[in-house]
Amino acid sequence: MENAPPRPADLSAQIASAIRDAIVDGRLRVEERLPSEAELADQFSVSRPTVREALKRLAAQSLIRTQRGAAGGAFVNRLSFENAYAQQITTSTLLLSMNAVSFDTACEARFALERACAPLSSQRRSPDHLATMRAEIHRQAQPGLTDEAFCASDVAFHRALVDGAGNPVLSYQLAGAVEAMQPLMNMITFTARSRETIVALHTGIADALEARDVVETTQGLSALESETRKIAAGVFAARAARD
Amino acid sequence: MENAPPRPADLSAQIASAIRDAIVDGRLRVEERLPSEAELADQFSVSRPTVREALKRLAAQSLIRTQRGAAGGAFVNRLSFENAYAQQITTSTLLLSMNAVSFDTACEARFALERACAPLSSQRRSPDHLATMRAEIHRQAQPGLTDEAFCASDVAFHRALVDGAGNPVLSYQLAGAVEAMQPLMNMITFTARSRETIVALHTGIADALEARDVVETTQGLSALESETRKIAAGVFAARAARD
DNA sequence: ACTTTTTTAAATGTCTGACAAATGGAAAAC
DNA sequence: GTTTTCCATTTGTCAGACATTTAAAAAAGT
């Protein structure tokens, strides 16, 4: 039961926490410069290497960046959606692979979230979003494509759909769900026949989105979900039989 | 030295990247022990402080943990959903505050995502999930509650709804969207009247979920969304007029 | 032979001091 | 007034040392 009485964390972790809190609370504002490493070391009564370890922790979370030179130092980062994507995707990918989330579970989540974007996207999608989707569909129909390239194009297609909703928060959240599935999708070999089916479904979705038809878009996504799961089930079954 | 790319990153960043790639690629497996700091320093031909900074970067992302002592060292973490929640929430919160995302945008995303959970949750929610929701509704109806406590209970209610979908990937993604909104919600003062309305809407959603009525659940969420946005608009308008 | 205690070695955590490299601004030269 | 040179500041890196923790080996006791 002696699980862990608030075990004294490392000094560098404590300092990182203190600075992180200051950023979150707004005591340190965006683009503001932190005290120099020497000053921080003095303030916290630790050595400079310890301060540096704390700063590296924060840099790893994109909370600060450092700059060398006379007017250099550590600056509070503006956490942009674009920058946060990468972290979000890395974390989501690892979560899926390390926890052995089944393909079905990940797939279910992904399409549930995508369907959540459908109403907004069919309302707000720009011609640009449609053009991107059409272009990706065209690419997916080309014969010489590797499975990896096909999956990458698939991700691009769905990102265009999601971005069409015009809500950066949605795009951010969906980035994790959609892109993190790519490694799982890459485990699948797509036959010419299954690619044909997917391209047809993609076309149906793009058409529905162009017509601003929410119901049709949603149904298209659902059809794509069941088709994707069917293909995956087939691939996994064949693989299991071979082993 | 051959390492003269246009933008030579910090050595510690390079090393962190190399190890991170090894983890993502599976060359380093979960619970596997990394070489000691001295060995790593030797392998990468850098000093131990540099290696340590790299390891701290990875520790900040929960990719590794370190243990002191004879059989200690750095171990590859199993990234659990629970652990990832905290990071996800911190990042989402900062994203919202630093990028001045409007209340409406965040609210729209949140309820769109929640509606995505409705079909699954009405199908799979357990009596336990329902009980949690009822308990939170009961708490929300009590008079002496602070605004913060009311918001916290609101979050707990919605998390139960999301968890009811029985999909950890969904729960993870939603945690960011739902909990990151709490600071925004906390800026709102809830009148007794508006609390009453929200409690009624929550009750309606719980009832619909108990009856496994997808349409009713979805409509309840939509009603709650527009009510929330209406309350927020009122509060912000009053605040703007006063200033 | 088995259990308990002690020792020991390995590893991380931290500190000190130093030098290298980058960089912006001030001082000097033109 | 413009350009060049110099310099102080700050981060990046290194080397070595000591402290602390911890598990396993060694020793002692039963």
CSV table of C-alpha atoms (C1' of nucleotides) in Angstrom, one decimal, chain D residues 10-21:
chain,number,residue,atom,x,y,z
D,10,DT,C1',24.4,33.9,-23.4
D,11,DT,C1',23.7,29.2,-24.8
D,12,DG,C1',26.2,24.8,-26.2
D,13,DT,C1',29.4,21.5,-24.8
D,14,DC,C1',32.9,19.2,-22.2
D,15,DA,C1',35.6,17.0,-18.2
D,16,DG,C1',35.8,15.5,-13.8
D,17,DA,C1',34.2,14.9,-9.3
D,18,DC,C1',31.1,13.7,-5.5
D,19,DA,C1',26.4,12.4,-3.5
D,20,DT,C1',22.6,9.3,-3.5
D,21,DT,C1',20.1,5.4,-4.5
